[in-house]
Amino acid sequence: MKIWCFLCCGEDNKEREGDMDRGKFSGKIELEYLDDLELGFYLGLPGSSDGGGSKRDLGGSVVEREGEGFEGLGLSIGGSSSSNGSRYFEQFTPSSSGKGNVICRLELGESSAAAENEKLDGDLQNKRVKFDVSSFRECHFTITGSSIFESNSRHGSGNFDDSQDPSSLLGDEMLSLPSISMDGYNLDPISPDSGKIDGGGIEEMGVQMDLSDDLLHMVFSFLGHIDLCRAAMVCKQWRTAGAHEDFWRSLNFENRNISVSQFEDICHRYPRATEVNFSGTPAIHLLVMRAVSLLRNLEALTLGRGQLGDTFFHALSDCEMLKSLIVNDATLGNSVQEISINHDRLQHLQITKCRVLRIFVRCPQLETLSLKRSNMAHAVLNCPLLHDLDIGSCHKLPDAAIRSAVTSCPLLESLDMSNCSCVSDETLREIAIVCASLHLLNASYCPNISLESVRLPMLTVLKLDSCEGITSGSMAAISHSYMLEDLELDNCSLLTSVSLDLPCLRNISLVHCRKFVDLSLQCLLLSSVSVWNSAALHRINITSNALKKLVLQKQESLTTLTLQCQHLQEVDLSDCESLTNSVCEVFSDGGGCPKLKSLVLDNCENLTAVRLSSTSLVSLSLAGCRTVTSLELTCPYLEQIHLDGCDHLESASFCPVGLQSLNLGICPKLSALHIEAPSMVLLELKGCGVLSEASIDCPLLTSLDASFCSRLKDDCLSATTISCPLIESLILMSCPSIGPDGLFSLHWLQSLTYLDLSYTFLIDLQPVFQSCMQLKILKLQACKYLNNSSLEALYKQHALPDLCELDLSYGTLCQSAIEELLACCIHLTHVSLNGCVNMHDLNWGFTGSQLSELRRVSCSSNMDMNETIQLPHHLLQNLNCVGCPNIKKVFIPPRAHCEHLVSLNLSLSVNLKEVDVTCYNLCFLNLSNCCSLEILKLECPRLTSLFLQQKIISSFQQGWGGMFFWTKESKLGEPGF
């Protein structure tokens, strides 16, 4: 273990500082042969009544007081004495127990003890401490021993744990060691003079740190007692600041093992303490008796988990300042278990979970009293000012005793008698007569009350949970509580109907009422209604001007709903399976909810036709409504709609709505559609296979997906293109009914850049070439009826000059048409020829037409046939020829000028035998599952991804400069370039 000590030296200590610099004082102390070494800290606080030099037992530890009215911060080191001992400790005195006592004092400066005592006799707060940071010297103490901490019976381990309470660190065998002088320095950390610096030397220092006591006081006010004790170990100023009585007015000894003598010592130190907590402490009776006698300013006392005798309750009257007494889980009284509490100033009394037979309370100033969960059989109260009484769960308290106790408190405002099974309606009637100011009544779990002929006009809160006697007849009595604000009727199993007209009612709870059928509330201030798991509920009628949210989930029998709620904004009727189409009238304009914004009707399986006309509705959810066949919405501000699971919807009308996007592809039976949405930009009709009538008026629409709308005809498409001129993306995949007339109407779409006509029966593409001059992407997958001349306009007449991407996958074009397309359409960047069965070779060398042109030019100008024809530069970047079963050779020579080609995909071409590619920018080449490949020649210096058949990879060799050459006959180890 190492202890680092920083020494502060001023100008008056130049000689000593020089000695340290010259090595005369190394500051190193070694204890080489100490066994059973123990290290303990203790904290002494000023203000003790005992004189200096005495010792007091605190928590099983010996505390040595050094100086007048002061207890020092001690570092006690004890170890078994040895004949060898330590070379540097000459004043080591072994004790009778075989352990030596050493007290190390570290003192700098020449201040006298008289000066120190004079300072200590003043204010408890220290003067400001100043430090010269530049004058710090480091002193290294090394302490070695066979054992640093010895396990003992109290802690089990000597390891220091910051999380422990400082009081737990006080060992039973802490030793006091005599002081030692070394080279003129007095090492004594528990001395009041330790750490003191001569005032003259301090004032002459250059750099000073000033920490005010007021600042420390403010910071320490945020700390608890344990943290205060830890902070007090830092220095004397912090110790004195942490000992200020402002921080120790509340003494908390909960679950702590404190002796009577220790508590007496603390009481002498802090006689002005006002709060004490003895919960869970041993000898609780003795401790509290000392507290009552020694702490004359005690205002709050908390006790628990022990036995309190009669003497304590008799002595309470001597504690004149006591205002609050809390006793929890205790045994009261002696053998008779009868107590009497008499106090003139007590205001708060809480006796909970206590074992006592009889209790008498006479407290004229008492305002709140709690006897909750105490098993008393008799209680007498004489508390004329009591306004809050809690006798909940007092099962042994009879009805007569409850009546006598409550009626003796005429000013009572709050009464909790829950779980008092003996309470009757007669008791409640007398309470209503005597306690005219009663505002809160909790009579939950009282099976014998029905509230018949009980009148509580001033009541504002009424809790009747699980009261088996509450029926529909009880509502008459509740109606007389015209000031009622909160009403709880949960688990009232016999309650069948609730009809209330209360002008002040704000909250009502009706949870798990099994026989509850009818709810009628005429309460203008009602803001919360909780109705859950009432399986028999059929009718609900609510009138309120304050209700904003209504949740009635899983009311399976609810058939009739009437709402007059002018400020209602959210309604959730999920899983109300019995609701009919008439519920839509409630939420339409004129139905009583003019400000409704959100409506949830999920899984309402009895709805067949939903018709809503609302100028306030913003969100509508009909998820899981599988029986809905017709939907008509006239909601101009509707922004969200959920139709998941509405797979039987046949007709839908959205005129007008504020939707920006709509997905009806989940409605496969939709046949008629009418949409008027001024803000809509995205419409998806994918999968509406029976849609034949569609009127779409969306002037801002930019994307329309009508895939698999097999019955969509030319007239619908023409009308849509006229009303939606801003469409940029149009998908008509698998729309076989679309013909030339519909395609000619595309000229209205001046912004159309994406067109998908895959899986259609098109024969002539001339309408597309003439109407879509700005087209950039054209998909013609599996257009089986396109012939070889269908695309001639592309590569002969330069149609669609902006076209960048062309997809001819699974088509029937011949080899020559494909070659001419690739050779002449140099502006294409993405070409897909997947599954083209008529393509045999991909040869970008000389084609048949090029050879004819070459012969013609040669004859006219006597050109040498061996001269190279300069082909134009291609912009092609991606070429996909996946699954072309008849392709055998791919040849892309340098003169093809495919400088932009970066991706080539030839996978699943099972008959491909030869690949010869020279492309300087090619990065991706896929030849996976090309099982017939025999020759592979690549000159692609930037190739980063190459996919090959596994057997080819095993014999593949790489050459220099990105050149690759492989043949089927190549052997591992042969040159391959």
Coordinates of N, CA, C and O in Angstrom, one line a residue, residues 766-886:
Q766 N -45.3 2.2 -81.6 CA -45.2 3.6 -82.2 C -46.0 4.6 -81.4 O -45.5 5.7 -81.3
P767 N -47.1 4.2 -80.8 CA -47.8 5.2 -79.9 C -46.9 5.7 -78.7 O -46.9 6.9 -78.3
V768 N -46.0 4.8 -78.2 CA -45.1 5.2 -77.2 C -44.1 6.1 -77.7 O -43.7 7.1 -77.1
F769 N -43.5 5.8 -78.9 CA -42.4 6.6 -79.4 C -42.9 8.0 -79.8 O -42.1 9.0 -79.7
Q770 N -44.2 8.1 -80.1 CA -44.7 9.4 -80.5 C -45.2 10.3 -79.3 O -45.2 11.5 -79.4
S771 N -45.7 9.6 -78.3 CA -46.3 10.3 -77.2 C -45.4 10.6 -76.0 O -45.6 11.5 -75.2
C772 N -44.3 9.8 -75.9 CA -43.5 9.9 -74.7 C -42.0 10.3 -75.1 O -41.1 9.5 -74.9
M773 N -41.9 11.5 -75.7 CA -40.6 11.9 -76.2 C -39.6 12.1 -75.0 O -38.4 12.0 -75.2
Q774 N -40.0 12.4 -73.8 CA -39.2 12.7 -72.7 C -38.9 11.4 -71.8 O -38.3 11.5 -70.8
L775 N -39.3 10.3 -72.3 CA -39.1 9.0 -71.5 C -37.7 8.7 -71.3 O -36.9 8.8 -72.2
K776 N -37.3 8.3 -70.1 CA -36.0 7.9 -69.7 C -35.9 6.4 -69.4 O -34.8 5.8 -69.6
I777 N -36.9 5.8 -68.9 CA -36.9 4.4 -68.5 C -38.1 3.7 -69.2 O -39.2 4.2 -69.0
L778 N -37.8 2.6 -69.9 CA -38.9 1.9 -70.6 C -38.7 0.4 -70.3 O -37.6 -0.1 -70.6
K779 N -39.7 -0.2 -69.7 CA -39.6 -1.7 -69.4 C -40.6 -2.4 -70.2 O -41.8 -2.1 -70.2
L780 N -40.1 -3.4 -70.9 CA -40.9 -4.2 -71.9 C -40.7 -5.7 -71.6 O -40.5 -6.5 -72.5
Q781 N -40.7 -6.1 -70.4 CA -40.4 -7.5 -70.1 C -41.6 -8.4 -70.6 O -42.7 -8.1 -70.4
A782 N -41.2 -9.5 -71.1 CA -42.1 -10.6 -71.5 C -43.2 -10.0 -72.4 O -44.4 -10.5 -72.4
C783 N -42.9 -9.1 -73.3 CA -43.8 -8.7 -74.3 C -43.7 -9.6 -75.5 O -42.9 -9.3 -76.5
K784 N -44.3 -10.7 -75.5 CA -44.1 -11.8 -76.5 C -44.5 -11.4 -77.9 O -44.1 -12.0 -78.8
Y785 N -45.4 -10.4 -78.0 CA -45.9 -10.1 -79.3 C -45.2 -9.0 -80.1 O -45.5 -8.7 -81.2
L786 N -44.1 -8.5 -79.5 CA -43.3 -7.6 -80.2 C -42.4 -8.3 -81.2 O -41.7 -9.3 -80.8
N787 N -42.4 -7.8 -82.4 CA -41.6 -8.5 -83.4 C -40.2 -7.8 -83.6 O -39.9 -6.8 -82.9
N788 N -39.4 -8.2 -84.6 CA -38.1 -7.7 -84.8 C -38.1 -6.2 -85.2 O -37.1 -5.5 -85.0
S789 N -39.2 -5.8 -85.9 CA -39.3 -4.4 -86.4 C -39.9 -3.5 -85.4 O -40.0 -2.3 -85.7
S790 N -40.3 -4.0 -84.2 CA -41.0 -3.1 -83.3 C -40.1 -2.0 -82.7 O -40.5 -0.9 -82.3
L791 N -38.8 -2.3 -82.6 CA -37.9 -1.4 -82.0 C -37.0 -0.7 -83.0 O -36.0 -0.1 -82.7
E792 N -37.3 -0.8 -84.3 CA -36.5 -0.2 -85.3 C -36.4 1.3 -85.2 O -35.4 2.0 -85.5
A793 N -37.5 1.9 -84.7 CA -37.5 3.3 -84.5 C -36.5 3.8 -83.5 O -36.0 4.9 -83.6
L794 N -36.1 2.9 -82.6 CA -35.1 3.3 -81.6 C -33.7 3.4 -82.2 O -33.0 4.4 -82.0
Y795 N -33.3 2.4 -83.1 CA -31.9 2.5 -83.6 C -31.8 2.9 -85.0 O -30.7 3.0 -85.5
K796 N -33.0 3.2 -85.7 CA -32.9 3.7 -87.0 C -33.4 5.1 -87.1 O -32.9 6.0 -87.9
Q797 N -34.5 5.4 -86.4 CA -35.1 6.8 -86.4 C -34.7 7.6 -85.2 O -35.2 8.7 -85.1
H798 N -34.0 7.0 -84.3 CA -33.5 7.8 -83.1 C -34.7 8.3 -82.3 O -34.7 9.4 -81.8
A799 N -35.7 7.4 -82.1 CA -36.8 7.8 -81.2 C -36.4 7.7 -79.8 O -35.4 7.1 -79.4
L800 N -37.2 8.4 -79.0 CA -36.9 8.5 -77.5 C -35.4 8.9 -77.3 O -34.6 8.1 -76.8
P801 N -35.0 10.1 -77.6 CA -33.6 10.5 -77.5 C -33.1 10.6 -76.1 O -31.9 10.5 -75.8
D802 N -34.0 10.7 -75.1 CA -33.6 10.8 -73.7 C -33.6 9.4 -73.0 O -33.3 9.4 -71.8
L803 N -33.9 8.4 -73.7 CA -34.0 7.0 -73.1 C -32.7 6.6 -72.6 O -31.7 6.6 -73.3
C804 N -32.6 6.2 -71.3 CA -31.4 5.7 -70.7 C -31.4 4.3 -70.3 O -30.4 3.6 -70.3
E805 N -32.6 3.8 -69.9 CA -32.7 2.4 -69.4 C -33.8 1.7 -70.2 O -34.9 2.2 -70.4
L806 N -33.4 0.5 -70.7 CA -34.3 -0.3 -71.5 C -34.2 -1.8 -71.0 O -33.2 -2.3 -70.9
D807 N -35.4 -2.3 -70.8 CA -35.5 -3.7 -70.3 C -36.3 -4.5 -71.3 O -37.5 -4.3 -71.5
L808 N -35.6 -5.4 -72.0 CA -36.2 -6.3 -73.0 C -36.2 -7.8 -72.5 O -36.2 -8.7 -73.3
S809 N -36.1 -8.0 -71.3 CA -36.0 -9.4 -70.7 C -37.2 -10.3 -71.1 O -38.3 -9.8 -71.2
Y810 N -36.8 -11.5 -71.4 CA -37.8 -12.6 -71.7 C -38.6 -12.2 -73.0 O -39.8 -12.6 -73.1
G811 N -38.0 -11.5 -73.9 CA -38.6 -11.1 -75.1 C -38.3 -12.1 -76.2 O -37.5 -13.1 -76.0
T812 N -38.8 -11.9 -77.4 CA -38.6 -12.8 -78.6 C -37.8 -12.1 -79.7 O -37.8 -12.6 -80.8
L813 N -37.1 -11.1 -79.4 CA -36.3 -10.4 -80.5 C -35.2 -11.3 -80.9 O -34.6 -12.1 -80.2
C814 N -34.9 -11.2 -82.2 CA -33.8 -12.1 -82.8 C -32.4 -11.5 -82.5 O -32.3 -10.4 -82.1
Q815 N -31.5 -12.3 -83.0 CA -30.1 -12.0 -82.7 C -29.7 -10.7 -83.4 O -29.1 -9.8 -82.8
S816 N -30.1 -10.5 -84.7 CA -29.7 -9.3 -85.4 C -30.3 -8.1 -84.8 O -29.6 -7.0 -84.8
A817 N -31.5 -8.1 -84.4 CA -32.2 -7.0 -83.8 C -31.5 -6.5 -82.5 O -31.3 -5.3 -82.3
I818 N -31.1 -7.5 -81.8 CA -30.4 -7.2 -80.5 C -29.0 -6.5 -80.8 O -28.6 -5.6 -80.2
E819 N -28.3 -7.1 -81.8 CA -27.0 -6.6 -82.1 C -27.1 -5.2 -82.6 O -26.3 -4.3 -82.3
E820 N -28.0 -4.9 -83.5 CA -28.2 -3.5 -84.0 C -28.6 -2.6 -82.9 O -28.2 -1.4 -82.9
L821 N -29.5 -3.0 -82.0 CA -29.9 -2.2 -80.9 C -28.7 -1.8 -80.1 O -28.5 -0.6 -79.7
L822 N -27.9 -2.7 -79.7 CA -26.7 -2.4 -78.9 C -25.7 -1.6 -79.6 O -25.0 -0.8 -79.0
A823 N -25.6 -1.8 -80.9 CA -24.6 -1.0 -81.7 C -25.0 0.4 -82.0 O -24.1 1.3 -82.0
C824 N -26.3 0.6 -82.2 CA -26.7 1.9 -82.6 C -27.3 2.8 -81.5 O -27.2 4.0 -81.6
C825 N -27.9 2.2 -80.4 CA -28.4 3.0 -79.3 C -27.3 3.3 -78.3 O -27.3 2.7 -77.2
I826 N -26.4 4.2 -78.7 CA -25.2 4.4 -77.9 C -25.6 5.3 -76.6 O -24.8 5.4 -75.7
H827 N -26.8 5.9 -76.6 CA -27.1 6.7 -75.5 C -27.7 5.9 -74.3 O -27.9 6.4 -73.2
L828 N -28.0 4.6 -74.5 CA -28.5 3.8 -73.4 C -27.4 3.5 -72.3 O -26.2 3.2 -72.7
T829 N -27.8 3.6 -71.0 CA -26.8 3.3 -69.9 C -27.1 2.0 -69.2 O -26.2 1.4 -68.7
H830 N -28.4 1.5 -69.3 CA -28.7 0.3 -68.6 C -29.6 -0.5 -69.6 O -30.6 0.0 -70.1
V831 N -29.1 -1.7 -69.9 CA -29.8 -2.6 -70.8 C -30.0 -4.0 -70.1 O -29.0 -4.5 -69.6
S832 N -31.2 -4.5 -70.1 CA -31.4 -5.9 -69.6 C -32.0 -6.8 -70.7 O -33.0 -6.4 -71.3
L833 N -31.3 -7.9 -70.9 CA -31.7 -8.9 -71.9 C -31.8 -10.2 -71.3 O -31.5 -11.3 -71.9
N834 N -32.3 -10.3 -70.1 CA -32.4 -11.5 -69.3 C -33.4 -12.5 -70.0 O -34.5 -12.1 -70.4
G835 N -32.9 -13.7 -70.1 CA -33.8 -14.8 -70.6 C -34.2 -14.6 -72.1 O -35.2 -15.2 -72.5
C836 N -33.4 -13.9 -72.9 CA -33.7 -13.8 -74.3 C -33.2 -15.1 -75.0 O -32.0 -15.3 -75.2
V837 N -34.2 -15.9 -75.4 CA -33.9 -17.3 -75.9 C -33.3 -17.2 -77.4 O -32.6 -18.1 -77.8
N838 N -33.5 -16.1 -78.1 CA -33.1 -16.0 -79.5 C -31.7 -15.4 -79.6 O -31.2 -15.2 -80.7
M839 N -31.1 -15.0 -78.5 CA -29.7 -14.4 -78.6 C -28.7 -15.6 -78.4 O -28.7 -16.3 -77.5
H840 N -27.8 -15.7 -79.5 CA -26.8 -16.7 -79.5 C -25.4 -16.2 -79.2 O -24.6 -16.9 -78.5
D841 N -25.1 -15.0 -79.6 CA -23.8 -14.4 -79.3 C -24.0 -13.0 -79.0 O -24.9 -12.3 -79.4
L842 N -23.0 -12.5 -78.2 CA -22.9 -11.1 -77.9 C -21.6 -10.6 -78.4 O -20.6 -10.6 -77.8
N843 N -21.7 -10.2 -79.7 CA -20.4 -9.9 -80.5 C -20.5 -8.4 -80.9 O -21.3 -8.0 -81.7
W844 N -19.6 -7.7 -80.2 CA -19.5 -6.3 -80.6 C -18.3 -6.0 -81.5 O -17.8 -4.9 -81.5
G845 N -18.0 -7.1 -82.3 CA -17.0 -6.9 -83.4 C -17.7 -6.4 -84.6 O -18.4 -5.3 -84.6
F846 N -17.6 -7.1 -85.7 CA -18.3 -6.8 -86.9 C -19.6 -7.5 -87.0 O -19.7 -8.7 -86.9
T847 N -20.7 -6.8 -87.2 CA -22.0 -7.4 -87.5 C -22.2 -7.5 -88.9 O -21.4 -7.0 -89.8
G848 N -23.3 -8.2 -89.3 CA -23.5 -8.4 -90.8 C -23.7 -7.1 -91.5 O -23.2 -6.9 -92.6
S849 N -24.5 -6.2 -90.9 CA -24.7 -4.9 -91.6 C -23.5 -4.1 -91.6 O -23.3 -3.4 -92.6
Q850 N -22.6 -4.2 -90.6 CA -21.4 -3.5 -90.7 C -20.5 -4.0 -91.8 O -19.8 -3.2 -92.5
L851 N -20.4 -5.3 -92.0 CA -19.6 -5.9 -93.0 C -20.1 -5.4 -94.4 O -19.4 -5.1 -95.3
S852 N -21.5 -5.4 -94.6 CA -22.0 -4.9 -95.8 C -21.6 -3.5 -96.1 O -21.3 -3.1 -97.2
E853 N -21.8 -2.7 -95.0 CA -21.4 -1.3 -95.1 C -19.9 -1.1 -95.5 O -19.5 -0.3 -96.2
L854 N -19.1 -2.0 -94.9 CA -17.6 -2.0 -95.1 C -17.3 -2.3 -96.6 O -16.5 -1.6 -97.2
R855 N -18.0 -3.3 -97.1 CA -17.8 -3.7 -98.5 C -18.2 -2.5 -99.5 O -17.5 -2.2 -100.5
R856 N -19.3 -1.8 -99.1 CA -19.8 -0.7 -100.0 C -18.8 0.4 -100.0 O -18.5 1.0 -101.0
V857 N -18.3 0.7 -98.8 CA -17.3 1.8 -98.7 C -16.0 1.5 -99.3 O -15.4 2.3 -100.0
S858 N -15.6 0.2 -99.2 CA -14.4 -0.3 -99.8 C -14.4 -0.2 -101.3 O -13.5 0.2 -102.0
C859 N -15.5 -0.6 -101.9 CA -15.6 -0.5 -103.4 C -15.6 0.9 -103.9 O -15.1 1.1 -105.0
S860 N -16.2 1.8 -103.2 CA -16.2 3.2 -103.7 C -14.9 3.9 -103.5 O -14.6 4.9 -104.2
S861 N -14.2 3.6 -102.5 CA -12.9 4.4 -102.2 C -11.7 3.5 -102.2 O -10.7 4.0 -101.7
N862 N -11.8 2.2 -102.7 CA -10.7 1.3 -102.7 C -10.0 1.2 -101.4 O -8.8 1.1 -101.2
M863 N -10.8 1.2 -100.2 CA -10.3 1.1 -98.9 C -9.8 -0.4 -98.6 O -10.5 -1.3 -99.1
D864 N -8.8 -0.5 -97.9 CA -8.3 -1.8 -97.6 C -9.2 -2.5 -96.6 O -9.6 -1.9 -95.6
M865 N -9.6 -3.7 -96.9 CA -10.5 -4.4 -96.0 C -10.0 -4.6 -94.6 O -10.7 -4.9 -93.7
N866 N -8.7 -4.6 -94.5 CA -8.1 -4.8 -93.2 C -8.0 -3.6 -92.3 O -7.7 -3.7 -91.1
E867 N -8.4 -2.4 -92.8 CA -8.4 -1.2 -92.0 C -9.6 -1.3 -91.0 O -10.6 -1.8 -91.3
T868 N -9.3 -0.8 -89.9 CA -10.3 -0.9 -88.8 C -11.4 0.2 -88.9 O -11.2 1.3 -89.2
I869 N -12.6 -0.3 -88.7 CA -13.8 0.6 -88.7 C -13.9 1.2 -87.3 O -14.0 0.5 -86.3
Q870 N -14.0 2.5 -87.2 CA -14.1 3.2 -86.0 C -15.6 3.3 -85.6 O -16.4 3.9 -86.2
L871 N -15.9 2.5 -84.5 CA -17.3 2.5 -84.0 C -17.5 3.6 -83.0 O -16.5 4.1 -82.4
P872 N -18.7 4.1 -82.8 CA -19.0 5.2 -81.9 C -18.8 4.8 -80.5 O -18.9 3.6 -80.1
H873 N -18.6 5.8 -79.6 CA -18.4 5.5 -78.1 C -19.8 5.3 -77.5 O -20.7 6.0 -77.7
H874 N -19.8 4.2 -76.7 CA -21.1 3.8 -76.0 C -21.1 4.4 -74.6 O -20.1 4.5 -74.0
L875 N -22.3 4.8 -74.2 CA -22.6 5.2 -72.8 C -23.0 4.1 -71.9 O -23.4 4.4 -70.7
L876 N -23.1 2.9 -72.4 CA -23.6 1.8 -71.6 C -22.8 1.6 -70.3 O -21.5 1.5 -70.4
Q877 N -23.5 1.4 -69.2 CA -22.9 1.2 -67.9 C -23.2 -0.2 -67.3 O -22.3 -0.8 -66.7
N878 N -24.4 -0.7 -67.5 CA -24.8 -1.9 -66.9 C -25.5 -2.8 -68.0 O -26.4 -2.3 -68.7
L879 N -25.0 -4.0 -68.2 CA -25.6 -4.9 -69.2 C -25.9 -6.2 -68.5 O -25.0 -6.9 -67.9
N880 N -27.2 -6.6 -68.5 CA -27.6 -7.8 -67.8 C -28.1 -8.8 -68.9 O -29.0 -8.5 -69.6
C881 N -27.5 -10.0 -68.9 CA -27.9 -11.1 -69.8 C -28.0 -12.4 -69.0 O -27.4 -13.4 -69.3
V882 N -28.8 -12.3 -67.9 CA -28.9 -13.5 -67.0 C -29.9 -14.5 -67.6 O -30.9 -14.2 -68.1
G883 N -29.5 -15.8 -67.5 CA -30.3 -16.9 -67.9 C -30.6 -16.9 -69.4 O -31.7 -17.3 -69.8
C884 N -29.7 -16.5 -70.2 CA -29.8 -16.6 -71.7 C -29.3 -18.0 -72.1 O -28.1 -18.3 -72.2
P885 N -30.2 -19.0 -72.4 CA -29.8 -20.4 -72.5 C -29.0 -20.7 -73.8 O -28.2 -21.7 -73.8
N886 N -29.1 -19.8 -74.8 CA -28.5 -20.2 -76.1 C -27.2 -19.3 -76.4 O -26.6 -19.5 -77.4

